[in-house]
Short mmCIF file of C-alpha atoms in Angstrom, two decimals:
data_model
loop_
_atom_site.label_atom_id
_atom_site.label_comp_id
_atom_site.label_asym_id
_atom_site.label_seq_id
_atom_site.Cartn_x
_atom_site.Cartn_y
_atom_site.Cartn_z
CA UNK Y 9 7.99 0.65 -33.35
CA UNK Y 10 11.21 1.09 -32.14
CA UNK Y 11 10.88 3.21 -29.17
CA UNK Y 12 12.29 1.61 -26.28
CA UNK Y 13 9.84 0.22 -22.97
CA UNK Y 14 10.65 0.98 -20.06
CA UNK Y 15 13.22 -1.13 -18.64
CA UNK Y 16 12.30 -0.59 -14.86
CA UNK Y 17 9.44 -2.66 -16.11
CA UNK Y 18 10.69 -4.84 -18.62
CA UNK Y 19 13.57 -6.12 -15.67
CA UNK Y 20 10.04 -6.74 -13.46
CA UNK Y 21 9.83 -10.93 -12.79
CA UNK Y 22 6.37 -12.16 -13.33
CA UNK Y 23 4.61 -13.60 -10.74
CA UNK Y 24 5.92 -17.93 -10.17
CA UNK Y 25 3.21 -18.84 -7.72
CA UNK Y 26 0.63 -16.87 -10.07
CA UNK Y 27 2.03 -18.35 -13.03
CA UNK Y 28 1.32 -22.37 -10.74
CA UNK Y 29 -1.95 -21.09 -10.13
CA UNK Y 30 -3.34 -20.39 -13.59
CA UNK Y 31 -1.48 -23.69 -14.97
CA UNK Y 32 -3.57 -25.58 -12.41
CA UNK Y 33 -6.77 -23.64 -13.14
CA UNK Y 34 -6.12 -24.73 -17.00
CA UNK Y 35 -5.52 -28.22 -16.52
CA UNK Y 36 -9.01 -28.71 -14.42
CA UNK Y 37 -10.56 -27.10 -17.63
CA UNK Y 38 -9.42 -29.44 -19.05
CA UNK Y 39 -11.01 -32.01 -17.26
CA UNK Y 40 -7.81 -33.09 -15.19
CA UNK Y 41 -8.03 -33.89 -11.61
CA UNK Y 42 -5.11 -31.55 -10.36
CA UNK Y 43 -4.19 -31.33 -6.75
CA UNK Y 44 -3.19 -27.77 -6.54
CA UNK Y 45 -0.63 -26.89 -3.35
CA UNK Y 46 -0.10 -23.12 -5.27
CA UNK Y 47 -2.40 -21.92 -3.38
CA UNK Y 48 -1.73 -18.31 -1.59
CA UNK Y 49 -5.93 -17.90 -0.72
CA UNK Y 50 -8.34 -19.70 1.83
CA UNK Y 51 -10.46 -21.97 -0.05
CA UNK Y 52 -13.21 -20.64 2.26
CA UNK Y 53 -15.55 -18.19 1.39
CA UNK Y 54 -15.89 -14.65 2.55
CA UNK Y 55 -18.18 -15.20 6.14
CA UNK Y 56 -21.41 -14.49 5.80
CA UNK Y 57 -21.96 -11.30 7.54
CA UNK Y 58 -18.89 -9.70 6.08
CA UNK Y 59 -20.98 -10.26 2.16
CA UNK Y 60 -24.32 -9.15 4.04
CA UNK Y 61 -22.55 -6.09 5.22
CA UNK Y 62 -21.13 -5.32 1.53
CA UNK Y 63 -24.72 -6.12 -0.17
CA UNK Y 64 -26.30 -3.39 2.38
CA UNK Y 65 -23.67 -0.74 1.29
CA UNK Y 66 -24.39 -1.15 -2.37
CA UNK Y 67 -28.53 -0.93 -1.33
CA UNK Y 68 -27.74 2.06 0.20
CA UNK Y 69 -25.62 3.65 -2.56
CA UNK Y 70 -22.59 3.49 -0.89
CA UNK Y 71 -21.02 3.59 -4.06
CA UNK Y 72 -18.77 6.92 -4.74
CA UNK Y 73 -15.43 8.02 -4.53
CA UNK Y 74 -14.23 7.97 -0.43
CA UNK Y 75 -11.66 10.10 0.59
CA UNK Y 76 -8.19 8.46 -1.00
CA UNK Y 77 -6.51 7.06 1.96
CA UNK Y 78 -10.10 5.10 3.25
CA UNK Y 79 -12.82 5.69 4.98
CA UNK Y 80 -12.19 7.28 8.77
CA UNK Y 81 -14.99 4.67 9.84
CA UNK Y 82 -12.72 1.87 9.06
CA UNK Y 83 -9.62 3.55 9.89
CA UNK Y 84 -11.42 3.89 13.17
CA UNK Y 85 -11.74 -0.07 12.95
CA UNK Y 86 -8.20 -0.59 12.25
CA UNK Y 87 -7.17 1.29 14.99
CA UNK Y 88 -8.95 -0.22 17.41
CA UNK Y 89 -7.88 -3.71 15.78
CA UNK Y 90 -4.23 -2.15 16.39
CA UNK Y 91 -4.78 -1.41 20.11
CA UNK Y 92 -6.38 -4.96 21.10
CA UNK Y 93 -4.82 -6.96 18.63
CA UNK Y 94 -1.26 -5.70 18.18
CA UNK Y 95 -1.06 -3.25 21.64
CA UNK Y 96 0.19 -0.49 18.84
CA UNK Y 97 -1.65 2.88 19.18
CA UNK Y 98 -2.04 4.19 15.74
CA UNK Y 99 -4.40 7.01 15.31
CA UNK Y 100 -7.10 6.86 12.38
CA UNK Y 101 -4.77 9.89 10.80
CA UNK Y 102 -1.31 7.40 11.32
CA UNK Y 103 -3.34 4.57 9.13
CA UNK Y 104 -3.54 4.55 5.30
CA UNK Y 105 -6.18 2.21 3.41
CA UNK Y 106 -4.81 1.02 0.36
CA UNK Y 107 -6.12 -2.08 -2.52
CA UNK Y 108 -4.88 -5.09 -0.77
CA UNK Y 109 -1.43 -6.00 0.95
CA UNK Y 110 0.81 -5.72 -2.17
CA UNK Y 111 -0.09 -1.72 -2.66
CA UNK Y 112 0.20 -1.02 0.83
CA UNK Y 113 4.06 -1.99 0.17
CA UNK Y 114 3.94 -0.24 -3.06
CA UNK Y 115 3.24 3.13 -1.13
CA UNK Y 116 5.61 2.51 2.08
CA UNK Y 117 8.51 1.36 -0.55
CA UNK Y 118 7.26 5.01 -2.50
CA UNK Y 119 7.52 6.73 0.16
CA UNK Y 120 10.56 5.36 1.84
CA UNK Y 121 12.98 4.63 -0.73
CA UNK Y 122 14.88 7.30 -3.04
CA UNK Y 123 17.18 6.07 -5.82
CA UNK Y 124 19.74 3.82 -4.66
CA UNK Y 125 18.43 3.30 -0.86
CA UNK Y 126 19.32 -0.45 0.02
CA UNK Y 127 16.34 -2.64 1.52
CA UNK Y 128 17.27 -5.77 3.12
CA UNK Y 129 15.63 -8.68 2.94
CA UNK Y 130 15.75 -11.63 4.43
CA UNK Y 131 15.77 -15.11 2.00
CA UNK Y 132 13.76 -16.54 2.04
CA UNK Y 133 11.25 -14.22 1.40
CA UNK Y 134 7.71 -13.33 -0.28
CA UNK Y 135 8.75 -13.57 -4.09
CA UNK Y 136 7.24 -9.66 -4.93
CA UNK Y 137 9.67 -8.05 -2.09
CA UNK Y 138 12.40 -7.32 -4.00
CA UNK Y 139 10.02 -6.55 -7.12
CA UNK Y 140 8.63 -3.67 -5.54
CA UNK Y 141 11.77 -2.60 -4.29
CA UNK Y 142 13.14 -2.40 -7.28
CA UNK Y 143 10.37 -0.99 -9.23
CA UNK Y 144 10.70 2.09 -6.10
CA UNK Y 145 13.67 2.84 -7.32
CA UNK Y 146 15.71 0.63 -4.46
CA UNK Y 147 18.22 -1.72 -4.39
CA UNK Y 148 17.26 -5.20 -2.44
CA UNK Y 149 19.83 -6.68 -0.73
CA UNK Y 150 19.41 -10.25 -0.02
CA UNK Y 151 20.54 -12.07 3.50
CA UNK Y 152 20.26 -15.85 3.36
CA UNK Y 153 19.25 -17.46 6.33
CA UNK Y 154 19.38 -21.16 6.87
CA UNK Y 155 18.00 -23.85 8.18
CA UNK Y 156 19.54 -24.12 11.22
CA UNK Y 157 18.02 -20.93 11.80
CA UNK Y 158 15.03 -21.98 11.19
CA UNK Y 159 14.87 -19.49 7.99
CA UNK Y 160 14.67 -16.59 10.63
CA UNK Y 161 16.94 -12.95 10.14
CA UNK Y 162 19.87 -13.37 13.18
CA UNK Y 163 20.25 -9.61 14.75
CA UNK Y 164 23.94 -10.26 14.06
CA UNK Y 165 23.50 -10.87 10.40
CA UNK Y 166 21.32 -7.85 10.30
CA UNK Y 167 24.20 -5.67 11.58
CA UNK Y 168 26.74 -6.83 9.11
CA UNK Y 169 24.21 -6.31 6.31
CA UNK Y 170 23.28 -2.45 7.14
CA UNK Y 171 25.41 -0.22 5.15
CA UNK Y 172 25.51 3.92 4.76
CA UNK Y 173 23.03 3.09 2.63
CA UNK Y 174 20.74 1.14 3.85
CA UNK Y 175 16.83 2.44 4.64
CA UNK Y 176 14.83 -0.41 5.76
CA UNK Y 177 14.52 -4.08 6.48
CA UNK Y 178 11.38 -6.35 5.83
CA UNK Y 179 10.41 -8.21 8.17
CA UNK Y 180 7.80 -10.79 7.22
CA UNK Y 181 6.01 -12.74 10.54
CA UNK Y 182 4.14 -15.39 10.26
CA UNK Y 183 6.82 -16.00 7.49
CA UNK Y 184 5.64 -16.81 4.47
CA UNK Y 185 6.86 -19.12 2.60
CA UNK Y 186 8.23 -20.51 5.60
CA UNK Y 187 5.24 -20.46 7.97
CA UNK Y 188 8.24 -20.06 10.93
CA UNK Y 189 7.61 -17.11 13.84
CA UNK Y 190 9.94 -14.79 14.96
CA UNK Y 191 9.94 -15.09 18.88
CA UNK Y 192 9.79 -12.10 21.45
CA UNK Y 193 13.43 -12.02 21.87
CA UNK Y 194 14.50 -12.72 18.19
CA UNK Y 195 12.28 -9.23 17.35
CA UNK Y 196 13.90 -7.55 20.73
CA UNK Y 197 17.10 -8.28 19.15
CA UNK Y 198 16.41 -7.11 15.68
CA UNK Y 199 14.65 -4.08 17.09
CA UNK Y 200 18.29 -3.17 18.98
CA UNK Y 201 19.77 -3.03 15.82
CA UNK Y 202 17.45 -1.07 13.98
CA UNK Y 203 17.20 1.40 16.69
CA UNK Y 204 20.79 1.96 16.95
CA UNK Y 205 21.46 2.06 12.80
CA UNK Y 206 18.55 4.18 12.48
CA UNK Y 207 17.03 2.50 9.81
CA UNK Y 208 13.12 1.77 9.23
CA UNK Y 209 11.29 -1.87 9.56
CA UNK Y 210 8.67 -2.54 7.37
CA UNK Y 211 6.99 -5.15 9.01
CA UNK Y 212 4.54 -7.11 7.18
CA UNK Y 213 2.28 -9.09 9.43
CA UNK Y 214 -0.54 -10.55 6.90
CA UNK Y 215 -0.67 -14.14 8.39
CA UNK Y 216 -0.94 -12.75 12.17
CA UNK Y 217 -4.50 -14.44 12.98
CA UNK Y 218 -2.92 -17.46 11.77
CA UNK Y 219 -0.68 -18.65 14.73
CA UNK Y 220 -0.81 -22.03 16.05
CA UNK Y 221 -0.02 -24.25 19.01
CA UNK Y 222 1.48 -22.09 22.08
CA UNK Y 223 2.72 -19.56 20.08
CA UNK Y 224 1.94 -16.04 19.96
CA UNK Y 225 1.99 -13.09 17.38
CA UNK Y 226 4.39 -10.10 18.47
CA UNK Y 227 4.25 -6.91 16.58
CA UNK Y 228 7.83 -5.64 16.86
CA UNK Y 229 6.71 -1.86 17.10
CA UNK Y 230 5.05 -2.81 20.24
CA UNK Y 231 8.50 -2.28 22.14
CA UNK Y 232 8.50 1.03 22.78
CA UNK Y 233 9.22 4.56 21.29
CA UNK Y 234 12.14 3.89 19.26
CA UNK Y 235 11.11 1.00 17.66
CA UNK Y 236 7.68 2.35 16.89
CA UNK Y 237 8.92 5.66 15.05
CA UNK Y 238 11.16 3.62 13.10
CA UNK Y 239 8.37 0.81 11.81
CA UNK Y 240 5.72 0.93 9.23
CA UNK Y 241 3.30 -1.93 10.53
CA UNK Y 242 1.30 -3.80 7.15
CA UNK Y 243 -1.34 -5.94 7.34
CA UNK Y 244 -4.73 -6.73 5.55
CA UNK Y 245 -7.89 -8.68 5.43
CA UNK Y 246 -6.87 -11.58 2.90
CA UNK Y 247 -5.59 -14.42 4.73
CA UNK Y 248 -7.42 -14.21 7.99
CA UNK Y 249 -11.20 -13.30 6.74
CA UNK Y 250 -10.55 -15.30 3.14
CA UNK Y 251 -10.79 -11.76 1.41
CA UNK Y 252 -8.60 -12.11 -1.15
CA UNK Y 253 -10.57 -10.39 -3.94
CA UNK Y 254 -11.95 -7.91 -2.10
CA UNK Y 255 -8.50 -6.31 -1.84
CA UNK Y 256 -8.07 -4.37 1.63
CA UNK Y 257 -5.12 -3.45 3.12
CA UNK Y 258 -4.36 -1.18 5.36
CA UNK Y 259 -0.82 0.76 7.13
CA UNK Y 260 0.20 2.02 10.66
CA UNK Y 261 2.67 4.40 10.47
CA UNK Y 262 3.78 8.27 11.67
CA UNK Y 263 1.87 10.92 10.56
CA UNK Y 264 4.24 11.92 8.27
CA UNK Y 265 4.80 8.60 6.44
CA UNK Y 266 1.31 7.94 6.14
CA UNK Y 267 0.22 11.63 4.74
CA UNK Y 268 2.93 11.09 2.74
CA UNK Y 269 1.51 7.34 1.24
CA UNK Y 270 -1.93 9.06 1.33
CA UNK Y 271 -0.68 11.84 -1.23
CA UNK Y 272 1.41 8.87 -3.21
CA UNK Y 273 -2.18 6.90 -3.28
CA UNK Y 274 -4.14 9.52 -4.59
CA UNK Y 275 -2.26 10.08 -7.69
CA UNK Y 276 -1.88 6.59 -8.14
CA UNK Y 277 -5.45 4.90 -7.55
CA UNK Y 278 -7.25 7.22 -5.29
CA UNK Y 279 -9.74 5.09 -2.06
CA UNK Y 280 -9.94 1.63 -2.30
CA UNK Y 281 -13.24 -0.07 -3.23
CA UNK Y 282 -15.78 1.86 -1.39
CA UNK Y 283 -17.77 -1.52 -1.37
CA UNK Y 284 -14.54 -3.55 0.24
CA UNK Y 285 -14.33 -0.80 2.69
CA UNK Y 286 -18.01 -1.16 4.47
CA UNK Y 287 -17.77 -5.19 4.57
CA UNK Y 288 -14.04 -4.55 6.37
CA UNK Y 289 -15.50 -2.79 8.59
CA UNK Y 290 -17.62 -5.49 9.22
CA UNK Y 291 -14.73 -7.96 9.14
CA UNK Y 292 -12.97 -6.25 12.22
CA UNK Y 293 -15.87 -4.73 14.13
CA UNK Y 294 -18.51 -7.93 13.73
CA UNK Y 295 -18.34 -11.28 15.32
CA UNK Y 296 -15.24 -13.39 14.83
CA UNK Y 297 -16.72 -16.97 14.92
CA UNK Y 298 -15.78 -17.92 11.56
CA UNK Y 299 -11.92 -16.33 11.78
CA UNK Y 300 -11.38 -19.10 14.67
CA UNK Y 301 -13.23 -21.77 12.21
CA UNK Y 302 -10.61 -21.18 9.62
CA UNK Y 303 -7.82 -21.37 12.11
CA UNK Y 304 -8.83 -24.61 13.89
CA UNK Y 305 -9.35 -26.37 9.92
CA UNK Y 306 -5.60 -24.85 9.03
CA UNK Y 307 -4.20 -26.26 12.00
CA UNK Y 308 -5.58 -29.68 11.58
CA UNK Y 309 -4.18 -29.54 7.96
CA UNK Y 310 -1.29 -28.01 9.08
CA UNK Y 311 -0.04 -31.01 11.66
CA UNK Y 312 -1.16 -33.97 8.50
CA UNK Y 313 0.84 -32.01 6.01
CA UNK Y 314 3.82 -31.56 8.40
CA UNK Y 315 3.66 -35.03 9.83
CA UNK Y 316 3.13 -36.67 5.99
CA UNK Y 317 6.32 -35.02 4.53
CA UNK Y 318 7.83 -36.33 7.41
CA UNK Y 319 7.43 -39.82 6.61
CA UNK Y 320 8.80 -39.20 3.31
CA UNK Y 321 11.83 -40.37 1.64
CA UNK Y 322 14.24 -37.73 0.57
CA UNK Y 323 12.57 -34.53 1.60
CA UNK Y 324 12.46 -32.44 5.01
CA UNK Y 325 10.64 -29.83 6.76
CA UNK Y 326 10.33 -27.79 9.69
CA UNK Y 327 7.24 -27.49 11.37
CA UNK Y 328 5.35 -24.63 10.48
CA UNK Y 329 4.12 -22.58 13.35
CA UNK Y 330 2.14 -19.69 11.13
CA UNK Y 331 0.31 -18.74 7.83
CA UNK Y 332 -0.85 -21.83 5.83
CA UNK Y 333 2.73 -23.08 4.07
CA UNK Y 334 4.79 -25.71 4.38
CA UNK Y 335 8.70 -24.75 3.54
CA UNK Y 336 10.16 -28.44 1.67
CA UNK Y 337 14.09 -28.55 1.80
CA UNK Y 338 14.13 -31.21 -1.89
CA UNK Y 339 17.96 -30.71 -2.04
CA UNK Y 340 18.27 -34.45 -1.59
CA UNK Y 341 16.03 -34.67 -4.85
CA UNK Y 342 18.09 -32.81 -6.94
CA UNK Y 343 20.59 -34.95 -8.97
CA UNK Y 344 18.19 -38.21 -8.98
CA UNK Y 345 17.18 -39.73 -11.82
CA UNK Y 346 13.31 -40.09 -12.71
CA UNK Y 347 12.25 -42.66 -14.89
CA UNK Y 348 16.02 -41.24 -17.25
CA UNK Y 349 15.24 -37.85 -16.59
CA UNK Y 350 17.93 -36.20 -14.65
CA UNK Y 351 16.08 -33.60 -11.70
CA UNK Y 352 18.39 -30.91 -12.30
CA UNK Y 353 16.50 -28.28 -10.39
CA UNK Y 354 12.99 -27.36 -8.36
CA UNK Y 355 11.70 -26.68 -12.14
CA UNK Y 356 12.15 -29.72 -12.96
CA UNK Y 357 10.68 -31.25 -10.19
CA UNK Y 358 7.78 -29.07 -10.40
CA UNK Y 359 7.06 -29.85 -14.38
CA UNK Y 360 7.65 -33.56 -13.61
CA UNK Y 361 4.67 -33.41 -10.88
CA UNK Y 362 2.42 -31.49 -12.53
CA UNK Y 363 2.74 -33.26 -15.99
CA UNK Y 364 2.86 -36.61 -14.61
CA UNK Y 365 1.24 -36.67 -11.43
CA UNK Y 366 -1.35 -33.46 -11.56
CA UNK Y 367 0.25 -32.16 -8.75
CA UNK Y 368 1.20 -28.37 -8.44
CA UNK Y 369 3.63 -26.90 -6.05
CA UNK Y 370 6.00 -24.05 -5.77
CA UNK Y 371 9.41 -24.09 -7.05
CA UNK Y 372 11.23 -21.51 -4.95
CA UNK Y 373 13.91 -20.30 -6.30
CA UNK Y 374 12.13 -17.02 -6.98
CA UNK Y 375 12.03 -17.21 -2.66
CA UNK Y 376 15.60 -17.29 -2.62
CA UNK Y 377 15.95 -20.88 -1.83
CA UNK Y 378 16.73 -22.65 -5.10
CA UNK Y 379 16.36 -26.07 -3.45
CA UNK Y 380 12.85 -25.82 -1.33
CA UNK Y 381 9.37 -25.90 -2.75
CA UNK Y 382 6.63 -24.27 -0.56
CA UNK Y 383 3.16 -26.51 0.00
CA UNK Y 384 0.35 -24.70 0.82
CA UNK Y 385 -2.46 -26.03 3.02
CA UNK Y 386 -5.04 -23.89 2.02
CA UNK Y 387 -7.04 -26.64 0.33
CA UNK Y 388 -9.34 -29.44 2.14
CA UNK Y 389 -8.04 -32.04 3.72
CA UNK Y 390 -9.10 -34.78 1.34
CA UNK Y 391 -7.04 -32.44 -1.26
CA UNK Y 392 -3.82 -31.99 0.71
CA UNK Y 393 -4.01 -35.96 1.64
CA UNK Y 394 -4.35 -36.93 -2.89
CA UNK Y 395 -1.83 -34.38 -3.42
CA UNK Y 396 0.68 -35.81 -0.75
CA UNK Y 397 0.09 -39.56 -1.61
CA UNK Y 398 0.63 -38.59 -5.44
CA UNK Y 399 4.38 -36.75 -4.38
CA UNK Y 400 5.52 -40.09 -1.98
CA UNK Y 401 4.60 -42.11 -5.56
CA UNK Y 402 6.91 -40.09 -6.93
CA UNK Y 403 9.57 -39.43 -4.33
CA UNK Y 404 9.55 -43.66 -4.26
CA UNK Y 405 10.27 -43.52 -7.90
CA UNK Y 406 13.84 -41.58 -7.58
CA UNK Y 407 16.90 -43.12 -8.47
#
């Protein structure tokens, strides 16, 4: 046919750390013992309680349509979560329910952005920011942070970035691919500027139940009036309850922002699994044994991977303080010779270890940082330790 696609669509990137995920998954079919570091999931399974909690809903036909923007029995849950949790007061009518973290920014970019609005986002960043920007009709603009930084947005580089245009800023905390935390007075800062440019933060805070060490999770909408009008809060069940499939996430917003994602939502997919929605419930309201279980295991992973690449020859890091990554600075790689191949870029690198050593990481140039790969730690120990001793072969091998 020669009707054109739609090029909105067609100028979409597909998924890299998808794309590392299924390569792995095919090369175990095929009876290869692959050390997979792709990973953006717990490998634990959903707690107990949460399944026992889905398993009664489905016995007791809980099973239709619920009203599009989630149940008010787990908005009730989220709110609460909100108040202990994040010290943010949003009322079950401020909170929107959506099919996991990625359509929760779906409707806050759709109901935010009108053709042409800038969004900026800080580099490195979650690969499907700008994608969803983009496909909302905005324009991403990019502000490259380094590692002196410690890959976190400076207030002053947020200033020069804002233009007439500009709408919103992302703010991603626990970072990932980064793992790094934004501290009280770096989100004080930012919050200064965003107040006085009158802009919105969209401020995604997935990993927050996975903080280590001393440190502490800070919503920035937590400082007052201001700030709080001017942020739409995202966050979900994945990463901290290893609900990745079940697809839950959920918004704090205004009333007017979230009636207008609620009317956006049910055009687009009406209520989220009805299912998902009673064992969420559960996740937030029931006990929270196996949440700090998780946490301890990723924080004992998180100090051998960090203290491992360390040792290494020609790679650096810094230390992670949140989520389950590890950001790899490999510029030192690039240029060296392997065995007469030349490692031109992270690609390379990344085909090299996977074809040769069964290894899979993250190239991240679709992050923003052409000369990092991102290691993730949420695979067992005796995994992460195979993996690691396979890359130091390799590393050793450079020329």
């Amino acid at each position: 046919m020669s009707l054109e696609l739609s090029r909105k669509a067609a100028a979409v990137k597909p998924s890299s750390t998808l794309a590392i995920t299924a390569k792995a998954k095919e090369l175990r079919a095929q009876g290869k013992d692959v050390v997979g570091f792709g990973a953006g999931e717990p490998d634990f399974n959903t707690p107990e309680n949460i399944c026992d909690a889905a398993i009664q809903a489905i016995h007791d036909g809980f099973t239709k349509y619920t009203p599009a923007s989630g149940t008010n029995e787990l908005k009730e849950a989220v709110s609460k979560k909100f108040k202990s949790f994040n010290g943010l007061d949003y009322a079950p009518d401020q909170i929107v329910i959506s099919n996991g973290g990625k359509h929760s920014l779906t409707n806050i970019f759709t109901a935010l952005i009108n053709p042409g609005d800038e969004v900026i986002i800080p580099a490195p960043f979650w690969l499907s920011y700008p994608e969803i920007v983009k496909l909302a009709g905005g324009v991403p603009v990019i502000v490259k942070t380094t590692k002196e930084q410690s890959y976190k947005l400076q207030a002053e580089d947020l200033k020069k970035a804002i233009t007439d245009k500009t709408k919103a800023v992302v703010l991603n905390t626990p970072n990932n691919p980064t793992g790094m935390l934004y501290t009280e007075q770096e989100l004080r800062a930012i919050a200064d500027v965003v107040v006085e440019s009158d802009i919105y933060v969209v401020a995604d805070e997935m990993y927050e139940n996975l903080v280590y060490g001393d440190q502490k999770h800070i919503s920035i909408a937590s400082f007052g009036k201001e700030i709080y009008d001017r942020t739409i809060t995202c966050s979900g069940l994945a990463k901290s309850y290893a609900m990745t499939g079940w697809r839950i996430g959920y918004t704090g917003s205004s009333k007017e922002i979230a009636k207008m994602m609620s009317s956006v939502q049910s055009h687009q997919t009406s209520n989220p699994n009805s299912i998902a929605q009673k064992a969420a419930v559960e996740a937030l309201n029931g006990p929270q044994d196996s949440v700090a279980t998780m946490h301890a295991e990723f924080d004992k992973r998180r100090q051998y991977m960090y203290k491992r690449i360390c040792e290494m020859p020609h790679v650096s890091t810094i230390e992670p303080m949140g989520a389950f990554y590890v950001f790899v600075d490999v510029s030192d790689v690039l240029g060296k010779d392997y065995k007469g191949q030349k490692i031109e870029d992270t690609s390379k690198m990344a085909e090299i270890l996977i074809e040769e050593y069964n290894v899979a990481v993250v190239p991240c140039a679709d992050f923003g940082f052409a000369d990092h790969i991102r290691l993730s730690y949420a695979i067992s120990l005796e995994q992460i330790e195979k993996g690691l001793d396979r890359i130091e072969t390799f590393l050793k091998e450079l020329k």
